[in-house]
Tab-separated table of C-alpha atoms in Angstrom:
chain	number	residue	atom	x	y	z
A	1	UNK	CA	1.503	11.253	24.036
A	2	UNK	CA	3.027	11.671	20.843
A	3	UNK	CA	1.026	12.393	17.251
A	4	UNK	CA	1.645	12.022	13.503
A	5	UNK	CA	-1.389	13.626	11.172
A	6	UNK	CA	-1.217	12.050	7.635
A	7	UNK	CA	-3.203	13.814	4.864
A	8	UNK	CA	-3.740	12.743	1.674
A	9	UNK	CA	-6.506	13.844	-1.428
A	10	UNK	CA	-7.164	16.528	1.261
A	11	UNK	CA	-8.339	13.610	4.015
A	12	UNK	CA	-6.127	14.087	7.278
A	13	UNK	CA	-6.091	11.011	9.875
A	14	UNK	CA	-4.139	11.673	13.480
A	15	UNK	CA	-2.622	8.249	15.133
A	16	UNK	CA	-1.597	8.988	18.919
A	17	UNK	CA	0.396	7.029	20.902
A	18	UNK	CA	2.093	6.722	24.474
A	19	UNK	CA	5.225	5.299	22.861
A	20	UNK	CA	7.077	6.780	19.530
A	21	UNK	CA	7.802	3.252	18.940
A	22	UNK	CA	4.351	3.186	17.275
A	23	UNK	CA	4.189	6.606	15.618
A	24	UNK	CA	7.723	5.668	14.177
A	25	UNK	CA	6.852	3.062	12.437
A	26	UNK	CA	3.418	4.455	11.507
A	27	UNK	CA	5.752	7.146	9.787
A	28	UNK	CA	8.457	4.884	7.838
A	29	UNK	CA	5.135	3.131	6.517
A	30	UNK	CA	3.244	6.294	5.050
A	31	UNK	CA	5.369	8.878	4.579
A	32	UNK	CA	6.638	10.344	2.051
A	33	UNK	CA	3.794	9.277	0.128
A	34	UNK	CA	1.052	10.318	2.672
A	35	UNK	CA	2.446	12.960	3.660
A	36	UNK	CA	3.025	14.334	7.483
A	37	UNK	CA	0.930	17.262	8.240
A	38	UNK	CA	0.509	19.564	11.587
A	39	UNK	CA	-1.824	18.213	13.907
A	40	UNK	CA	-4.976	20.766	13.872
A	41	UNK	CA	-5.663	21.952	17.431
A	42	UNK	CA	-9.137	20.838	16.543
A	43	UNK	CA	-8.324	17.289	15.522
A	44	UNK	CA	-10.325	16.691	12.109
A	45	UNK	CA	-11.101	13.517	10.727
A	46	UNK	CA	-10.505	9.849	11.726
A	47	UNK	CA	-8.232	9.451	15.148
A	48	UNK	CA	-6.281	6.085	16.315
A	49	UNK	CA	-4.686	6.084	19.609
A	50	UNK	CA	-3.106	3.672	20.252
A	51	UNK	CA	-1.699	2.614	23.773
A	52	UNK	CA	1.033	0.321	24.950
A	53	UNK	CA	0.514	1.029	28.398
A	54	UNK	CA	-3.774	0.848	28.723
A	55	UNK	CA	-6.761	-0.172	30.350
A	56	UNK	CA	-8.585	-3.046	28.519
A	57	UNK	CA	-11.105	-2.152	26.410
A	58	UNK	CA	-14.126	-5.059	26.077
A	59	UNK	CA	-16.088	-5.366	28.727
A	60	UNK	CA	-18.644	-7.521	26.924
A	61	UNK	CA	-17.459	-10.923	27.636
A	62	UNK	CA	-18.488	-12.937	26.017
A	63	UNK	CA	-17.942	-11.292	22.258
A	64	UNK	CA	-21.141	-12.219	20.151
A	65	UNK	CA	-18.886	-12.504	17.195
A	66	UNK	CA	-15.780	-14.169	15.580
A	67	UNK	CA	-13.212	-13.173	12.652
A	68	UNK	CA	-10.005	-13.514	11.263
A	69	UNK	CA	-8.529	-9.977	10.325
A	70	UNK	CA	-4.752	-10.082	9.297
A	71	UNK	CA	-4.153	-13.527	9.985
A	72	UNK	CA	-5.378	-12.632	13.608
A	73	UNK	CA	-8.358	-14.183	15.282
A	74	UNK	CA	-10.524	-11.501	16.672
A	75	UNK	CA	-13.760	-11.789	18.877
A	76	UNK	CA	-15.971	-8.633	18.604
A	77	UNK	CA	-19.280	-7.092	19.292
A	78	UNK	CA	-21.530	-4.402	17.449
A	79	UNK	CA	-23.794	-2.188	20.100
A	80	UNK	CA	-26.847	-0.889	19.342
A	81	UNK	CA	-24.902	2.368	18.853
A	82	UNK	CA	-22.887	1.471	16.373
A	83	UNK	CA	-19.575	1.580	18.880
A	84	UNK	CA	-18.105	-1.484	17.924
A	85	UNK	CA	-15.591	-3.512	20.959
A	86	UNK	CA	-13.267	-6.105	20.147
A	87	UNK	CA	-10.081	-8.270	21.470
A	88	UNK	CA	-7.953	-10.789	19.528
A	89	UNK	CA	-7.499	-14.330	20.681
A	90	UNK	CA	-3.340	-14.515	19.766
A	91	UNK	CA	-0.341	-13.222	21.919
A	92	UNK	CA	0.375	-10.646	22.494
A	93	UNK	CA	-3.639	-9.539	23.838
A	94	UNK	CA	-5.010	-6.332	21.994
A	95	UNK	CA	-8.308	-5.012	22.682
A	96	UNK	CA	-10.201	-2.489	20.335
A	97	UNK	CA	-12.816	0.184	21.328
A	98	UNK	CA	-14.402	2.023	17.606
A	99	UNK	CA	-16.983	4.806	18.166
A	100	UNK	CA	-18.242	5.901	14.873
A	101	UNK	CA	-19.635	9.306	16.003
A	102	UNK	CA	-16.335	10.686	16.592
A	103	UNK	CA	-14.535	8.165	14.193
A	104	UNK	CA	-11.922	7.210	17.140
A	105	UNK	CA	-9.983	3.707	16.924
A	106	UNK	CA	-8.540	2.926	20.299
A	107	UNK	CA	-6.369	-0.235	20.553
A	108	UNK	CA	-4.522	-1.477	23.619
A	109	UNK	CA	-1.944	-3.302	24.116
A	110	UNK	CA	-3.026	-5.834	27.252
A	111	UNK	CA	-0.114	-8.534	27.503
A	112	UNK	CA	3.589	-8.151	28.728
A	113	UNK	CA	5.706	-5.354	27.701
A	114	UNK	CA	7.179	-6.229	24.314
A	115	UNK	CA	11.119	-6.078	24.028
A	116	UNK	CA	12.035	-2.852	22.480
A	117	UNK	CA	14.068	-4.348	20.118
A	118	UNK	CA	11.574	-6.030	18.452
A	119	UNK	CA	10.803	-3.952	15.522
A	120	UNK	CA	7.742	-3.225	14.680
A	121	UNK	CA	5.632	-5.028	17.638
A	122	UNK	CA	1.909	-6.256	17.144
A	123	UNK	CA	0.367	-2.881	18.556
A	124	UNK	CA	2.428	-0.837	15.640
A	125	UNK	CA	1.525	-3.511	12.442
A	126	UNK	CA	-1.990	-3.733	13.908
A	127	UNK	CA	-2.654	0.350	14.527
A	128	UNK	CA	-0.931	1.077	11.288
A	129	UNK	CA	-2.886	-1.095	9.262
A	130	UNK	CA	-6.012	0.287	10.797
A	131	UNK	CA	-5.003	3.496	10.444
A	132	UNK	CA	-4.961	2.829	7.137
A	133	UNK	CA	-8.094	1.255	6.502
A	134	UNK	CA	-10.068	3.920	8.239
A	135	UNK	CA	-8.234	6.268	5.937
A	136	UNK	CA	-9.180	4.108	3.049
A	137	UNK	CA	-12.865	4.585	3.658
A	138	UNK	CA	-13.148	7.828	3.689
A	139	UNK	CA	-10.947	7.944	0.511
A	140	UNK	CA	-13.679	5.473	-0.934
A	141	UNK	CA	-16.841	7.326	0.068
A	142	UNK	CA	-15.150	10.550	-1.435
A	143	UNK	CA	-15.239	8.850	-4.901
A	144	UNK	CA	-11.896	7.445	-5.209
A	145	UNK	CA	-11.441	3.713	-5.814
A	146	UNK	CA	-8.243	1.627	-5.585
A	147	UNK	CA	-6.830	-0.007	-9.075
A	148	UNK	CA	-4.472	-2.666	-9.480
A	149	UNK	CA	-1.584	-0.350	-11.711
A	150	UNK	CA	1.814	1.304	-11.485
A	151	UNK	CA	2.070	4.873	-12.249
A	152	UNK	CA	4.765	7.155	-13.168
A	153	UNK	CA	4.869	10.352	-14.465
A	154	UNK	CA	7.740	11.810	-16.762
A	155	UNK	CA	9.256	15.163	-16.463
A	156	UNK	CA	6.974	17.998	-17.638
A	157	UNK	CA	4.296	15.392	-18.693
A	158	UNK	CA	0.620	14.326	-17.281
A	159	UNK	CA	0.960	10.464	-15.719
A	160	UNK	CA	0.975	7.107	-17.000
A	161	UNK	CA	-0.532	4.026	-15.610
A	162	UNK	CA	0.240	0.939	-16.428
A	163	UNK	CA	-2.345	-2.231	-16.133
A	164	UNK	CA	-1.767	-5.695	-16.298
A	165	UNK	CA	-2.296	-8.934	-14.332
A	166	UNK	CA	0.218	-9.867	-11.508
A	167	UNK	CA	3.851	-10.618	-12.943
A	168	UNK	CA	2.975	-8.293	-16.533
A	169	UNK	CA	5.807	-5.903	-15.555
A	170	UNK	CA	3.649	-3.217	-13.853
A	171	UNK	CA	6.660	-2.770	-11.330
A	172	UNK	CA	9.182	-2.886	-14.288
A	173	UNK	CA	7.646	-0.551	-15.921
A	174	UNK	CA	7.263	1.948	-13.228
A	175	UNK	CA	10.792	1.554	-11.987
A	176	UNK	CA	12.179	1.675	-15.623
A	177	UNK	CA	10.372	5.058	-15.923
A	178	UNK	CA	11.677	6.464	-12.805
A	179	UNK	CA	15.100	6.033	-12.747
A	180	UNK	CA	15.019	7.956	-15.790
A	181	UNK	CA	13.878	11.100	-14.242
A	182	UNK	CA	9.948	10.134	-13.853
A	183	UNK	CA	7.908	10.803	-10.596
A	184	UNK	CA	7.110	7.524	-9.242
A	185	UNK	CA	3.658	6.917	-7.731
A	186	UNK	CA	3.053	3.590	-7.263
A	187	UNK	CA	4.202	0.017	-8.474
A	188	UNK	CA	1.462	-1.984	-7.761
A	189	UNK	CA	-2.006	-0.183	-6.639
A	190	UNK	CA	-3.227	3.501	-6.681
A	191	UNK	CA	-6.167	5.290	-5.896
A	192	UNK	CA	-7.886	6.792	-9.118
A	193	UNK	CA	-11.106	9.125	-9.750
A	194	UNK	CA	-12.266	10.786	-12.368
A	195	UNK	CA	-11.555	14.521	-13.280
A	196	UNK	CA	-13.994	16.152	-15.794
A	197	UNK	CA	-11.402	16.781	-18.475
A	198	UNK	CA	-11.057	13.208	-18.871
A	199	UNK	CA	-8.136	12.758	-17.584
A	200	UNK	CA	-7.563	10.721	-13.502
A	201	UNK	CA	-6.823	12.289	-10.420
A	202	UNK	CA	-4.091	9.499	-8.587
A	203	UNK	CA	-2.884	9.178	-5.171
A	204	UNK	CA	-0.298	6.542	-4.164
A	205	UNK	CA	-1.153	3.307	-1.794
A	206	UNK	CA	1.268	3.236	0.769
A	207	UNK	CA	2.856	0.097	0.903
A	208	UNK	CA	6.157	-1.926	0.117
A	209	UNK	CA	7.424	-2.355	-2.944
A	210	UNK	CA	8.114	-5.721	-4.257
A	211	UNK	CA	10.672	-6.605	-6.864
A	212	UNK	CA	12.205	-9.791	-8.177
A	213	UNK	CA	15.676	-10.217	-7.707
A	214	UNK	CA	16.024	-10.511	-11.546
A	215	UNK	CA	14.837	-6.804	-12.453
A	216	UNK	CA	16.853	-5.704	-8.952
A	217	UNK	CA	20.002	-7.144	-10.719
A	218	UNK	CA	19.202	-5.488	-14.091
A	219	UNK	CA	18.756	-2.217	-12.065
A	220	UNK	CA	21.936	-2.518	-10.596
A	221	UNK	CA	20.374	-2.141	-7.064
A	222	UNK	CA	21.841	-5.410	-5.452
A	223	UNK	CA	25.123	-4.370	-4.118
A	224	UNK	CA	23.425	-1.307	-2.755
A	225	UNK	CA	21.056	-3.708	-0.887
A	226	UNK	CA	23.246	-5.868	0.353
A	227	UNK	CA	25.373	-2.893	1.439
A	228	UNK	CA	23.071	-2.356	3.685
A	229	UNK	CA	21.186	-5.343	4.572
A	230	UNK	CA	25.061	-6.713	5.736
A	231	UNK	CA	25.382	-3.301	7.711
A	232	UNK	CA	22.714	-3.759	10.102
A	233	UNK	CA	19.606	-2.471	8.361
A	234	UNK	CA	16.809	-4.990	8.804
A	235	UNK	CA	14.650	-6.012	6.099
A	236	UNK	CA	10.629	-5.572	5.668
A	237	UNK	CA	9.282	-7.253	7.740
A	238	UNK	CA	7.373	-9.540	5.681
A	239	UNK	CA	10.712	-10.294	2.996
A	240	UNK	CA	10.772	-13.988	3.033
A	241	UNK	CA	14.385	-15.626	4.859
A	242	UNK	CA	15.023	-16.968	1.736
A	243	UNK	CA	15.202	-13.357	-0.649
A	244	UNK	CA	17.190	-12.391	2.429
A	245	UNK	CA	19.664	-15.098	2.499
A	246	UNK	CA	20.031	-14.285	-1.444
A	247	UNK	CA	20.274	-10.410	-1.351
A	248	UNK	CA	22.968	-10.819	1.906
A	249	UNK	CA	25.338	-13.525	0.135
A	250	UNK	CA	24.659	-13.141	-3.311
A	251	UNK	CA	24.730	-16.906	-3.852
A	252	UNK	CA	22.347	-16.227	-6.208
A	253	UNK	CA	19.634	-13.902	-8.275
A	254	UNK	CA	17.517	-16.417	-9.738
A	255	UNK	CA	13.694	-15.906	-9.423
A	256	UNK	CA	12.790	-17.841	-6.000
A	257	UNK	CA	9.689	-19.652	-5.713
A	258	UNK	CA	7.530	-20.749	-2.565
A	259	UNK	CA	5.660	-24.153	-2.713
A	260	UNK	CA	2.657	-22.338	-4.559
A	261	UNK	CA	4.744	-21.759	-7.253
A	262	UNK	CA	3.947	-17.692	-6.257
A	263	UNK	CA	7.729	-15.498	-6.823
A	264	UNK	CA	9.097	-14.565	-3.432
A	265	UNK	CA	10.355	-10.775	-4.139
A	266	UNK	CA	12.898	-8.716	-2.230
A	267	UNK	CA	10.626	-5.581	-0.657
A	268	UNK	CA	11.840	-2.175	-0.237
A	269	UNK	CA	10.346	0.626	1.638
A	270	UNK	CA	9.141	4.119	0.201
A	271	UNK	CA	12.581	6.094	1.687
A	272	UNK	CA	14.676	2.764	0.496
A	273	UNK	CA	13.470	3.840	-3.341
A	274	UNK	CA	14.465	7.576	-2.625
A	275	UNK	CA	17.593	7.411	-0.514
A	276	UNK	CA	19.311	4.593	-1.289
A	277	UNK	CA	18.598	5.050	-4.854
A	278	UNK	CA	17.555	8.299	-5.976
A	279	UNK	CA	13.939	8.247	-7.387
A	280	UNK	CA	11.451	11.032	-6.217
A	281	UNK	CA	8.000	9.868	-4.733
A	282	UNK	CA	4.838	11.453	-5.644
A	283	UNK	CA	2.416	12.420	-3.537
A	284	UNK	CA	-0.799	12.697	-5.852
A	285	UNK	CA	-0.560	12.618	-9.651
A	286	UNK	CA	-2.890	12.911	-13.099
A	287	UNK	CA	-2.883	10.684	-15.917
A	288	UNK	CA	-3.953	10.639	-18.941
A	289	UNK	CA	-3.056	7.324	-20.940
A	290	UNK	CA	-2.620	3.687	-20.289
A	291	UNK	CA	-0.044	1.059	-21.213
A	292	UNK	CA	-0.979	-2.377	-20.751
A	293	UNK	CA	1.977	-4.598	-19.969
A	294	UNK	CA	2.282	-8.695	-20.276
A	295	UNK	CA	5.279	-10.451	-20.528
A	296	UNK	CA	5.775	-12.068	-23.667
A	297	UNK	CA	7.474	-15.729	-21.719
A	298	UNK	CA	6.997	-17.879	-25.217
A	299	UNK	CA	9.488	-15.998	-26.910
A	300	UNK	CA	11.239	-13.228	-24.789
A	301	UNK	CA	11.357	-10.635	-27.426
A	302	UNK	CA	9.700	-7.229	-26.651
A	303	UNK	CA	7.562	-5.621	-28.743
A	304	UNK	CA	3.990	-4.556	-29.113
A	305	UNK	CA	1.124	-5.931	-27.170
A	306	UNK	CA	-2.506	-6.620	-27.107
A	307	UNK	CA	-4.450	-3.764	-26.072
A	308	UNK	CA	-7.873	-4.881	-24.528
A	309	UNK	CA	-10.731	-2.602	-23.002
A	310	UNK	CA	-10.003	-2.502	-19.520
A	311	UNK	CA	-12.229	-5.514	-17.214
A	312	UNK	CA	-13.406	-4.139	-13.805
A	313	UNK	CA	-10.479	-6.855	-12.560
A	314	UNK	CA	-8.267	-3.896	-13.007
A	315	UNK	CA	-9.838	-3.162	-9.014
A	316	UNK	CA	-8.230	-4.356	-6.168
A	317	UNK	CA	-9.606	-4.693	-3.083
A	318	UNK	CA	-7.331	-3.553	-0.940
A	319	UNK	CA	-8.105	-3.518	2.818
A	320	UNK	CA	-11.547	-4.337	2.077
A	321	UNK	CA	-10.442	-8.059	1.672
A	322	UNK	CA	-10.615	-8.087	5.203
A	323	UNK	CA	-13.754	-8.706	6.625
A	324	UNK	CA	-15.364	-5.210	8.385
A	325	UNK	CA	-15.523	-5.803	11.712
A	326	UNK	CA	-15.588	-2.335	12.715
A	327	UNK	CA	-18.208	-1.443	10.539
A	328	UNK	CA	-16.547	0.788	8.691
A	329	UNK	CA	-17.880	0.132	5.042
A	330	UNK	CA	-21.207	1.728	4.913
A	331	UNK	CA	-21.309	3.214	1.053
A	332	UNK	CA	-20.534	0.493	-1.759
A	333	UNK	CA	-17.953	1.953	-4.156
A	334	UNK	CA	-19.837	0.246	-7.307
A	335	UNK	CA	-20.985	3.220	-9.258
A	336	UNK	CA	-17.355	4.911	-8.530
A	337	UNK	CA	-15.651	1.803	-10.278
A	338	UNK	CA	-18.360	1.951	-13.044
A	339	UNK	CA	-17.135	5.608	-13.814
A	340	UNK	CA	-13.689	5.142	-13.342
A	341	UNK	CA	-13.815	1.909	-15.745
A	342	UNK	CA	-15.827	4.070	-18.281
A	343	UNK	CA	-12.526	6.560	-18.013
A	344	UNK	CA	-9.896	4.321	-18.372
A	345	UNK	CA	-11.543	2.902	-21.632
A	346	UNK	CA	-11.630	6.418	-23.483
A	347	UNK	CA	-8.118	7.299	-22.208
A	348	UNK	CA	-5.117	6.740	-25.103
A	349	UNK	CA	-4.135	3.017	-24.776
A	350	UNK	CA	-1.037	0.955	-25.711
A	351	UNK	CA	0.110	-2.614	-25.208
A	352	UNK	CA	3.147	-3.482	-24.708
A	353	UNK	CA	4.736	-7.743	-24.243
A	354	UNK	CA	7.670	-7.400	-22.702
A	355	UNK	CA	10.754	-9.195	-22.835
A	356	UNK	CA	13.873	-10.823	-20.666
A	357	UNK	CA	16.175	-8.321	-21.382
A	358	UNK	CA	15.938	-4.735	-18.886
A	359	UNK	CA	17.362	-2.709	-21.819
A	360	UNK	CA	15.329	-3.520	-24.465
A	361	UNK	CA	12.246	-3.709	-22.223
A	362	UNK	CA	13.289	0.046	-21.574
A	363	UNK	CA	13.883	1.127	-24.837
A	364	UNK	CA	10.359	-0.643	-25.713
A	365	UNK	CA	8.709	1.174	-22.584
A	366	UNK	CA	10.382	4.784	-23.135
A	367	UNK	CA	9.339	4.953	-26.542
A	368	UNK	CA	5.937	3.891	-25.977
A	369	UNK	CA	5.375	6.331	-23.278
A	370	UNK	CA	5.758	9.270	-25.401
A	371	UNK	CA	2.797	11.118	-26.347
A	372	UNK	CA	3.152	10.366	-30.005
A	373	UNK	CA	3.149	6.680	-30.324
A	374	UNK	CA	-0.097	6.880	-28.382
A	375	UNK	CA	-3.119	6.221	-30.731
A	376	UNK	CA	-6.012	8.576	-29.879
């Protein structure tokens, strides 16, 4: 067997496996921003093991229930125990086992052996993401809730998050702060809670990051990319063929657009952000002011913003957009929200529209991140 134990805002989680296939990739997806902790001989906390090699697990046939978690259709059943059985209905066959009295996932991987080439297989996406929603909920029941915002925090300085609707330059922001010596947290979604000294407690949501190829361009990141894209390094997993195709030929950076008019963006790993390029990663942050970020499309030109109380759509769901069919959710996070909202509206606030030019948007974000242009 071999184990990786993740901690994070002082909540471990241990994932064993019979194959390092799955703890590897387990690993490139958390770390560095959960970080990799020794394994307690008395394991503490949620466990996941996950097995390539296994017995099935249901032995309920048939399952009482039906869902789709991940794209993948799942039949399940709830015993009067609460241990909670389950198998999905897709190739390859993976059957689930929870038992909430000693918090233990088991998955197992039932069909043919998967080539080892393929990289990550179903039994590594599906344990990781589970992994991480069981670390999610205790995270949630320990007050913290998970916010739609980038955060960065500059040298010597308390944090900054930055709010804003999808496509406001949360990313842009965060980036443009950290590759000018800023710790960067997150660029999309963060887990906050309030600290009595008004300021928030953050820790980062492991996950991608996703950036058009516009702002990559204006970074100067591209070549790098395609550097190693062209040498053999394979992209995320989920990077659409098309950002691909663009990033490896450079035929062009133009924003790309899917049928739904959504922006397909090029998506870079946590150790992509600090090898290839540089940045340093946080592992758990405080802030204490806000910028809110739109981008001003009617006119292009930076400059300031509308500054608005924040709405409680400043929460994201997060893993709880999937319906629970482990029955893992069992305290709402409402009245955490309701006192992190409170927060966020009595923390120093700035708006920001921000333009089509990268060096004037930084110029307009570095200056606005200082302490003094912040209005009490």
């Amino acid at each position: 067997m071999t184990t990786l134990t993740l901690t994070t805002g002082g909540h471990p989680i241990t994932l064993n496996s019979d194959t390092t296939h799955i703890t590897d990739w387990a690993r490139t997806y958390f770390t560095p921003h959960w970080p990799e902790t020794p394994t307690p001989t008395t394991p503490a906390g949620p466990r996941v093991t996950a097995l390539h090699d296994g017995p099935p697990l249901d032995h309920d046939h048939p399952h009482t229930h039906r869902a789709v978690y991940a794209r993948d259709h799942l039949a399940y059943t709830p015993h009067p125990d609460g241990t909670v059985t389950a198998r999905n209905l897709t190739h390859p066959a993976l059957t689930y086992r929870y038992t909430p009295t000693h918090q233990h996932l088991e998955i197992t991987h039932t069909g043919p052996d998967h080539p080892e080439h393929r990289h990550p297989c179903a039994l590594a996406t599906t344990a990781t993401r589970l992994t991480r929603h069981l670390l999610h909920t205790r995270l949630t029941t320990d007050g913290w809730t998970l916010l739609h915002a980038s955060a960065a925090t500059p040298p010597h300085r308390h944090g900054i998050l930055t709010l804003g609707s999808p496509g406001a330059g949360k990313t842009t922001t965060a980036l443009t702060l950290a590759t000018t010596g800023a710790t960067l947290l997150a660029t999309d979604c963060c887990y906050t809670r309030p600290n009595p000294d008004g300021t928030l407690d953050l820790l980062p949501w492991p996950s991608a990051t996703t950036i058009g190829l516009g702002l990559l361009d204006a970074l100067g990141w591209t070549p790098t990319i395609r550097h190693h894209l062209n040498n053999g390094t394979p992209p995320h997993p989920t990077q659409h063929p098309t950002v691909t195709h663009a990033l490896t030929t450079g035929t062009s950076l133009d924003p790309l657009h899917g049928p739904d008019g959504r922006e397909r963006k090029a998506q870079l790993w946590p150790h992509h952000l600090q090898h290839w390029f540089g940045l340093t990663l946080a592992t758990q942050a405080t802030a204490d002011r806000v910028l809110q970020t739109r981008i001003d499309s009617a006119t292009g030109t930076p400059g300031p913003g509308p500054c608005e109380p924040p709405a409680p759509d400043v929460f994201t769901t997060g893993p709880d957009r999937y319906p629970d069919f482990l029955g893992l959710i069992r305290h709402p996070v409402t009245a955490h929200q309701h006192r992190t909202l409170h927060r966020l509206r009595l923390l120093p606030r700035h708006g920001l529209a921000l333009g089509h030019h990268h060096g004037t948007n930084a110029q307009l974000i570095h200056q606005a991140s200082t302490p003094c242009a912040l209005p009490e």
